[in-house]
XYZ file of C-alpha atoms in Angstrom:
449
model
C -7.701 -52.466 -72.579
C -5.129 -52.593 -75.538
C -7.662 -53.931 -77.737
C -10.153 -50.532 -76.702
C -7.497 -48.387 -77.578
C -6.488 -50.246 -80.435
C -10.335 -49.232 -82.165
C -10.538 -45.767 -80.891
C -7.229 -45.012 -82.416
C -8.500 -46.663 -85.640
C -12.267 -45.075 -85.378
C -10.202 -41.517 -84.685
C -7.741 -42.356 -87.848
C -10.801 -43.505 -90.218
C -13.013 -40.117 -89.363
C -9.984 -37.867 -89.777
C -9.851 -39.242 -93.654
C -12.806 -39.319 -94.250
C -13.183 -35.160 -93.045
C -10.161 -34.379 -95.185
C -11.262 -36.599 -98.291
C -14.540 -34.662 -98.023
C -13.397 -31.056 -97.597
C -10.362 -31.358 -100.150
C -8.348 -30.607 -96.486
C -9.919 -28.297 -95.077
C -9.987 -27.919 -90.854
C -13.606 -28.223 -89.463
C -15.319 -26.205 -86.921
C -14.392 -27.768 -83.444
C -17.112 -29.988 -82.352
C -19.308 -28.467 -79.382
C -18.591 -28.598 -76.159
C -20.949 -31.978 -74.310
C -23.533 -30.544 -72.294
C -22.764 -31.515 -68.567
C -25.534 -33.770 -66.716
C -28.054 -32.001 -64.452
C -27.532 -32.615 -60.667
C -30.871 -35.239 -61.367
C -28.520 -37.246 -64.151
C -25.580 -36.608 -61.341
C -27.532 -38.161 -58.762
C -29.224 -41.035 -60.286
C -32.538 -39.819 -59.057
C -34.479 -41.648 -62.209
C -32.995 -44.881 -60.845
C -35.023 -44.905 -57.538
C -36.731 -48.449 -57.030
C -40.326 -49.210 -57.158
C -39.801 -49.955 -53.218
C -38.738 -46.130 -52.518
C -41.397 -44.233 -55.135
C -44.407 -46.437 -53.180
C -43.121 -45.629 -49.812
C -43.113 -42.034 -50.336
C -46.339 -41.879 -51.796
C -48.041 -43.751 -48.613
C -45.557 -41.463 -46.495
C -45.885 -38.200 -48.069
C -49.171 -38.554 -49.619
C -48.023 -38.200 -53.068
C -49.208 -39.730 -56.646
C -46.473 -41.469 -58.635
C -45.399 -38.794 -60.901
C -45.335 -36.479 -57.987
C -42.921 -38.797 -56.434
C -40.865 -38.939 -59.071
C -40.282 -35.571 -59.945
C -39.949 -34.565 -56.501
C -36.518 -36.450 -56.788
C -35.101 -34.864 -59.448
C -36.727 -31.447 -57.972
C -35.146 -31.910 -55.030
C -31.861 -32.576 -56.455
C -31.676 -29.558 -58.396
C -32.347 -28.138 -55.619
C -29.916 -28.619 -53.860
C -27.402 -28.060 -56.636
C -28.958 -24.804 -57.341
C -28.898 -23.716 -53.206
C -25.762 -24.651 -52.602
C -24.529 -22.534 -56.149
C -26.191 -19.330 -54.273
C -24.697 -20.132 -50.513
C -21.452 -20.277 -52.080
C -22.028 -17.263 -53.974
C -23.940 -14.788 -51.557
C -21.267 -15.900 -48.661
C -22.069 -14.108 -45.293
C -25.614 -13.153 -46.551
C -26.529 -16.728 -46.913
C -29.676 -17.355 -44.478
C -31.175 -20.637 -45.834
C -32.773 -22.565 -48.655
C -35.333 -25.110 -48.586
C -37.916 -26.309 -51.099
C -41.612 -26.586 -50.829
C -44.904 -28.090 -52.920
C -45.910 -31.741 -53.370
C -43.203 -32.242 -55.812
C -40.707 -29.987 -54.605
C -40.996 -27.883 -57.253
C -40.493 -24.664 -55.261
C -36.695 -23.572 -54.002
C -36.878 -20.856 -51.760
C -33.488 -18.719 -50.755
C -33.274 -16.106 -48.347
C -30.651 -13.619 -47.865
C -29.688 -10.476 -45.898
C -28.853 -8.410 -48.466
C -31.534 -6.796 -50.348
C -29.135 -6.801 -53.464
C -29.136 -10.374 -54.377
C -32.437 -10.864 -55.074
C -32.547 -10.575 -58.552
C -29.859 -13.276 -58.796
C -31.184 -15.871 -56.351
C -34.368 -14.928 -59.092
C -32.440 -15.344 -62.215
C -31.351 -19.142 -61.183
C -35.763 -19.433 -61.346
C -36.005 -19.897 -57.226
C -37.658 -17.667 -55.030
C -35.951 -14.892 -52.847
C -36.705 -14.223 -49.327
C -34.865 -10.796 -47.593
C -34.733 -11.416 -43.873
C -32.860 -10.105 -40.866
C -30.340 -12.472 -39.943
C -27.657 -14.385 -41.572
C -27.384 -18.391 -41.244
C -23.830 -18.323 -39.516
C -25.055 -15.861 -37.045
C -27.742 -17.989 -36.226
C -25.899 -21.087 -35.793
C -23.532 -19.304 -33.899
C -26.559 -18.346 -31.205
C -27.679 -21.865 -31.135
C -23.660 -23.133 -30.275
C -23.729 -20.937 -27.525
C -26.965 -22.691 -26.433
C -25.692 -25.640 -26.990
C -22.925 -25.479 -24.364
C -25.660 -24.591 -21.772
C -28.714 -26.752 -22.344
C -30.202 -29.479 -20.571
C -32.945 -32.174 -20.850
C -35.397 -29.398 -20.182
C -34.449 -27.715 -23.454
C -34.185 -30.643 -25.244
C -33.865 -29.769 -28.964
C -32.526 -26.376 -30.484
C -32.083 -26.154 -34.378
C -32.337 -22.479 -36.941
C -35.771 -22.592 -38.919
C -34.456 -20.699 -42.238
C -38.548 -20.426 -42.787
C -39.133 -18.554 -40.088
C -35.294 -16.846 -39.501
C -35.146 -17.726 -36.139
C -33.460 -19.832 -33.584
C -36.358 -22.419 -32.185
C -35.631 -23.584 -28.689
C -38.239 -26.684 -27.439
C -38.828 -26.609 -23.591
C -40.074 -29.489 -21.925
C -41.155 -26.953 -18.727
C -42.505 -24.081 -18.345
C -39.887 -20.949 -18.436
C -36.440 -23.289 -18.855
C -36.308 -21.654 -22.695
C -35.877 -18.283 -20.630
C -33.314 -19.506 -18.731
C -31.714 -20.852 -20.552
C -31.175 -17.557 -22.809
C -30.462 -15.611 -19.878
C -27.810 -17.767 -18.624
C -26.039 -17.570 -22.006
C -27.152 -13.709 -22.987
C -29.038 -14.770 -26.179
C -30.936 -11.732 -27.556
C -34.848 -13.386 -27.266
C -35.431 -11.457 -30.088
C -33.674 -14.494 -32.210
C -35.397 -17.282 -30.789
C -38.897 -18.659 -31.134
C -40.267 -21.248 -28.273
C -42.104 -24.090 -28.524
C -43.530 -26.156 -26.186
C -42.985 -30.119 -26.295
C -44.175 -32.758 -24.160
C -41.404 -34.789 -26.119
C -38.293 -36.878 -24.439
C -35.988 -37.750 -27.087
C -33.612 -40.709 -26.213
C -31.361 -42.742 -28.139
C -33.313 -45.288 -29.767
C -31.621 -48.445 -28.452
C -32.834 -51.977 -28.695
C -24.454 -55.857 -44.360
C -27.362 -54.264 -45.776
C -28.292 -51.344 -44.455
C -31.602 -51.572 -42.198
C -30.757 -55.111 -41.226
C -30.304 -55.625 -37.440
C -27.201 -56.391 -35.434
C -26.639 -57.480 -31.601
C -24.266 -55.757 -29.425
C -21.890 -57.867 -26.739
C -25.117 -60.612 -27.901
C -27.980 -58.479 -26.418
C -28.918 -55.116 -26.813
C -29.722 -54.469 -30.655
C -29.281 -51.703 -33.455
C -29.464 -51.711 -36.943
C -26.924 -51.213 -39.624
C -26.515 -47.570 -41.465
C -24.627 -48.261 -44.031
C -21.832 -50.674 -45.172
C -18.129 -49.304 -46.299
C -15.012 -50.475 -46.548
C -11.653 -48.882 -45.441
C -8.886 -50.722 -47.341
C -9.671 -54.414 -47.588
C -12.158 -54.148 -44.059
C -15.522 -54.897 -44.810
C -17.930 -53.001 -42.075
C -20.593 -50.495 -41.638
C -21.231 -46.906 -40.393
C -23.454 -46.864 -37.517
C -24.812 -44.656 -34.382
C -22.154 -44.503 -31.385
C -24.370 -44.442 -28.842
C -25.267 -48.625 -29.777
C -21.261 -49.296 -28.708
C -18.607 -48.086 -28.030
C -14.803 -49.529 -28.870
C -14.063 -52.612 -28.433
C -17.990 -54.251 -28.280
C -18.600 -56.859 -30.248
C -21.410 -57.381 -32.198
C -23.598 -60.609 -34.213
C -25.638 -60.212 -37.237
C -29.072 -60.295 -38.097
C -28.883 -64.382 -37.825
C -26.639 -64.031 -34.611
C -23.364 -65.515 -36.550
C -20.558 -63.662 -35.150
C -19.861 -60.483 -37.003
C -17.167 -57.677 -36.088
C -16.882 -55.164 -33.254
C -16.428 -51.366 -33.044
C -13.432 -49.941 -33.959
C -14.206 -46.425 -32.657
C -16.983 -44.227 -31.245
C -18.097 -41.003 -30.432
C -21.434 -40.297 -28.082
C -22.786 -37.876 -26.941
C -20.681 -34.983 -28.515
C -21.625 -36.690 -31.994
C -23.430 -39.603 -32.641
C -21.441 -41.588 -34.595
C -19.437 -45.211 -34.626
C -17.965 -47.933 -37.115
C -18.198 -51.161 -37.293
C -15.368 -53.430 -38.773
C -16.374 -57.508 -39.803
C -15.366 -60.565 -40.212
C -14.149 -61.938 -43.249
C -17.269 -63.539 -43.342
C -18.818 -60.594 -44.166
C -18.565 -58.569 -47.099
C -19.843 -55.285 -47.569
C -23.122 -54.283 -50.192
C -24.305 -51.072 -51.764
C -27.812 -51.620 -50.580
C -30.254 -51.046 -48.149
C -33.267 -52.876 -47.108
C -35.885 -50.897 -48.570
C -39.985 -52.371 -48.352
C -40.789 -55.776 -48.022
C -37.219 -56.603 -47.948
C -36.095 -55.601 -51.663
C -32.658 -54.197 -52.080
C -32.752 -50.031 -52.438
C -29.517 -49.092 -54.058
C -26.943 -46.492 -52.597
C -25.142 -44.307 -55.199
C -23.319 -41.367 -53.303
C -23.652 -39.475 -50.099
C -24.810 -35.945 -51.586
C -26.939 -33.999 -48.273
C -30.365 -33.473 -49.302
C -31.991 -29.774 -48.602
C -34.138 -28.843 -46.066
C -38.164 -29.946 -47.260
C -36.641 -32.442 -49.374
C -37.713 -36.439 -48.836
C -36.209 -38.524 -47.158
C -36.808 -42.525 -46.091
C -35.416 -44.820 -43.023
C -34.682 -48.295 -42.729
C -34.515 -49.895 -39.566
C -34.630 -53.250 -37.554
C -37.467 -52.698 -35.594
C -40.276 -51.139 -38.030
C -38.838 -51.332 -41.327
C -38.682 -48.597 -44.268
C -40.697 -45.738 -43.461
C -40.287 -41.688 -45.234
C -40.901 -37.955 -44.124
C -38.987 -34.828 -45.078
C -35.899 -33.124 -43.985
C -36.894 -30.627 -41.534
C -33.580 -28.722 -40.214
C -29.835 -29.503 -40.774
C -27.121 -28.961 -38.399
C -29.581 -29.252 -35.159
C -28.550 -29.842 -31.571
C -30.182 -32.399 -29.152
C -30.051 -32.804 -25.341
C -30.084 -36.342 -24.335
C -30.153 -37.820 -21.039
C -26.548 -39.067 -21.597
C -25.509 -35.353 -22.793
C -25.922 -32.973 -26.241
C -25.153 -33.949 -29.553
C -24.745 -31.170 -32.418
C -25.081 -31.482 -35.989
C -27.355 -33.763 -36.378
C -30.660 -33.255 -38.935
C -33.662 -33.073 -38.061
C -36.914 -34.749 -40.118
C -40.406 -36.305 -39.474
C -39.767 -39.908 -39.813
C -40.899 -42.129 -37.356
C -38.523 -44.429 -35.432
C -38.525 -46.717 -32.233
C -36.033 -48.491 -29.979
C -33.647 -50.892 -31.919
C -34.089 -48.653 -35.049
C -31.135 -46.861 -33.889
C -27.997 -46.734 -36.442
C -30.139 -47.598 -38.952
C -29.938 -45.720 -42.723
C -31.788 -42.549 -44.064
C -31.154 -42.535 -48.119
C -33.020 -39.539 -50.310
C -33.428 -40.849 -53.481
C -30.120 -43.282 -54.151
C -28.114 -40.557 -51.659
C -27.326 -41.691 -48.096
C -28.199 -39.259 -45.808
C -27.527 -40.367 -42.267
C -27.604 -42.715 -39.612
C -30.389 -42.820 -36.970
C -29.436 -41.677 -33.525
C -32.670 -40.730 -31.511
C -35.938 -38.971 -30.906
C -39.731 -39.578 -29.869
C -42.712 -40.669 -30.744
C -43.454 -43.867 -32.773
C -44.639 -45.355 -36.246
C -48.333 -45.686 -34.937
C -48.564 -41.912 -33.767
C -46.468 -40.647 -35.422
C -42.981 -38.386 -34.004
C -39.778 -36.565 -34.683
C -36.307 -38.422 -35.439
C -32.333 -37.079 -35.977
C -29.695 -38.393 -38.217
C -25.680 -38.425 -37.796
C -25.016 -37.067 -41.180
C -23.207 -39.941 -42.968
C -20.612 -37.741 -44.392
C -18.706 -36.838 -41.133
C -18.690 -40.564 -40.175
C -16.976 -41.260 -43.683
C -14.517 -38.311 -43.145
C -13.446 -39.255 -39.354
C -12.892 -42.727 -39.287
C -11.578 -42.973 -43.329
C -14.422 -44.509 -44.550
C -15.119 -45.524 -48.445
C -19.535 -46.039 -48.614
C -19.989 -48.822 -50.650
C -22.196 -47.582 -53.681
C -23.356 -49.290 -57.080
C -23.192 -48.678 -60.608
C -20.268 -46.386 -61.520
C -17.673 -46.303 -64.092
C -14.925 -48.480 -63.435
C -12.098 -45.901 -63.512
C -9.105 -45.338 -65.799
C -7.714 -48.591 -67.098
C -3.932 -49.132 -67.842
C -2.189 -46.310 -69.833
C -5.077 -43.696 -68.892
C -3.488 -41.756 -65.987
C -6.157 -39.590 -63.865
C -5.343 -35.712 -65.201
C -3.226 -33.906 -62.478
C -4.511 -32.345 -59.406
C -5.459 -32.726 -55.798
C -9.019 -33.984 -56.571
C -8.997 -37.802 -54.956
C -11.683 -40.446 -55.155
C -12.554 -41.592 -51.969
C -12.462 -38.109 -50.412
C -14.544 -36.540 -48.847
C -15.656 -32.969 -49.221
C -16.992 -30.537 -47.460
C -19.162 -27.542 -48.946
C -16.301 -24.327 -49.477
C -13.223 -26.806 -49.988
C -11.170 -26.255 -53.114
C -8.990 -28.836 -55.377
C -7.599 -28.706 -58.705
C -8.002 -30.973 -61.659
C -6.723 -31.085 -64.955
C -5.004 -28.023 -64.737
C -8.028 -25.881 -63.391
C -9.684 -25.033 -59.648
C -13.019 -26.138 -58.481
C -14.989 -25.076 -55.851
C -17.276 -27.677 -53.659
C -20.692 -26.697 -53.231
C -22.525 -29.915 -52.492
C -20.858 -31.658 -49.928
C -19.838 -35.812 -50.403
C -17.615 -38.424 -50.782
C -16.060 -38.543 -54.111
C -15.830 -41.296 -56.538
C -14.839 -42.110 -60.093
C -17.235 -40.689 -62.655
C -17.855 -37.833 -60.017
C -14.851 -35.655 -61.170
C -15.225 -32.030 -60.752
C -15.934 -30.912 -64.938
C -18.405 -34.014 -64.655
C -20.318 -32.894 -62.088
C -21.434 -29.038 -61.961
C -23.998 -30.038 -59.081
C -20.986 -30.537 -56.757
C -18.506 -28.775 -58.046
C -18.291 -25.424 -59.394
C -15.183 -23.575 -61.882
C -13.195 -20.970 -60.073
């Protein structure tokens, strides 16, 4: 580390004579300020393995280049969406992208006002009736009333409304008339659908609980010097112990939390150590870079124990589920398939981990509906560091971190504020944070205020 300071001071010394010696001393123009990376260079999203780009072309019915670029659509995207919710505030009432590629960001708002600026950032504006908070405020009272015969309840920002799934005839109605829901807010649909938790150090790989039942691994972490994984809380609960893959003795739960949430860790054995990968097709390695939530349209692909790597889109975020064994909120909604002993296992967009499985219906021969734990949550309630790859390797000895509150490791939620280097930044993308991903680095997460 002396020896790299050693030539930059030298390389500094050496350009500052030869500027003078060539100017007869005179002071030249500062140099420009560096560009800052798009939320695609942010997110790594031209790093995506083979594995990933041929999965979502047999998934989503895409040619290569449309695969790529839907990527690095989508992750503009999402930078660009979560610029405007922070920005339009209570008017806010969805984004999601459309087309092949993704190339499409649609934002809606309740104010006719902001159109011309959701316009100006190139996405398209949509002026409709109700806000997103009031929606999801509908859909919490809902959520406190429902049963297995109103299984699933989630906002559709497409549509602006509040979709309620009945698995009878008439329990949607009752349902709103035993909370006092306006029905002018909700659209019905009728499903023949049961979801259920799907039972039965690489992400994707399987583990046994208490040596029988099985689930697979979401993703590894670390907290401290613990090697372990994030997983789904209905597979254990604290206390169970679990094997690996090969059924060598592995770690046990150190906490849970299902129904409610859907969401448990796993701590293991020193034999164990944690990887920033998940098993991706045919058994290759898909890396894991960061934990940035993916928009609503965008991809997304599962790996899981029981039928393997598999992709669909993100339908709804922050969606509520009625299982037999009670309601979970805030899980997200897509169109990947699943079955039993998938459960726990990882959804990653691009090199971003998205979630951990926790139920729904259907299977990979007819197709169905799954839900993720968001991953984040998991990381922020138990202390949880995801294990990613590549990265720079942080400030060496004699390079302090400039002041602030801004902490690696952390994470953050969409609306939270720290400082750094003297200045405040806003969060717009929510994610763990890690070294490289300091707030003037990174303008998709993090915006000047």
């Amino acid at each position: 580390m002396l020896k790299r300071h050693a030539r930059a001071a030298c390389t500094a010394l050496a350009a500052a004579g030869l500027l003078l010696a060539g100017t007869g001393g005179a002071v030249a123009d500062p140099a420009p300020a560096p560009v800052a990376p798009s939320a695609a260079v942010t997110l790594r999203t031209a790093d995506a393995p083979p594995e990933l780009l041929a999965a979502m072309q047999r998934d989503l019915g895409l040619t290569p280049a449309q695969a790529k670029a839907r990527l690095a659509h989508e992750a503009e995207a999402g930078a660009t969406a979560a610029r405007l919710r922070d920005r339009l505030g209570a008017a806010f009432a969805g984004a999601w992208v459309d087309g092949a590629d993704a190339g499409t960001l649609t934002v809606a708002t309740t104010r006719a006002a902001d159109t011309t600026a959701i316009r100006a950032t190139g996405a398209r504006a949509k002026l409709v009736a109700r806000a997103l908070a009031d929606l999801d405020g509908a859909r919490a009272a809902l959520d406190r009333a429902a049963g297995p015969a109103t299984p699933v309840r989630y906002v559709d920002p497409r549509s602006n409304t509040l979709v309620v799934e009945e698995a009878e005839e008439g329990a949607a109605a009752r349902l709103l008339a035993a909370t006092g829901t306006d029905a002018a807010l909700v659209t019905v649909v009728r499903t023949a659908e049961a979801p259920r938790p799907l039972y039965d150090l690489r992400g994707g790989d399987a583990y046994y609980m208490n040596g029988s039942g099985r689930c697979s691994v979401g993703f590894p972490v670390t907290r401290g010097t613990v090697n372990g994984f994030a997983t789904a809380g209905h597979c254990g609960r604290a206390g169970t112990t679990t094997t690996g893959f090969n059924r060598v003795a592995q770690g046990s739960f150190q906490a849970s939390v299902f129904p409610g949430s859907d969401m448990a860790w796993v701590a293991a054995n020193t034999n164990w150590t944690s990887t920033p990968y998940v098993k991706g097709s045919g058994g290759a390695n898909v890396q894991v870079a960061g934990s940035v939530l993916q928009p609503v349209g965008a991809s997304v692909c599962r790996s899981g124990s029981t039928t393997g790597w598999h992709c669909g889109t993100i339908q709804q975020h922050n969606t509520s589920v009625t299982y037999p064994e009670g309601t979970i909120s805030g899980v997200t909604r897509t169109t990947v398939c699943a079955e039993p002993g998938d459960s726990g296992g990882s959804y990653i967009s691009g090199s971003q981990a998205q979630g951990v499985t926790s139920g729904g219906s259907g299977n990979c021969s007819s197709g169905g509906t799954t839900f993720f734990q968001p991953l984040n949550p998991i990381l922020s309630a138990y202390g949880l560091t995801l294990k990613v790859s590549g990265g720079d390797p942080g400030p060496g000895p004699g390079e302090p971190e400039p002041g602030g509150t801004w902490k690696a490791g952390t994470v953050y939620a969409a609306g939270a504020t720290v400082t750094h280097g003297g200045a405040t930044y806003r969060c717009i993308q929510g994610h763990q944070a890690q070294t490289g991903w300091e707030p003037p680095n990174v303008p998709a997460l993090w915006q000047r205020v």
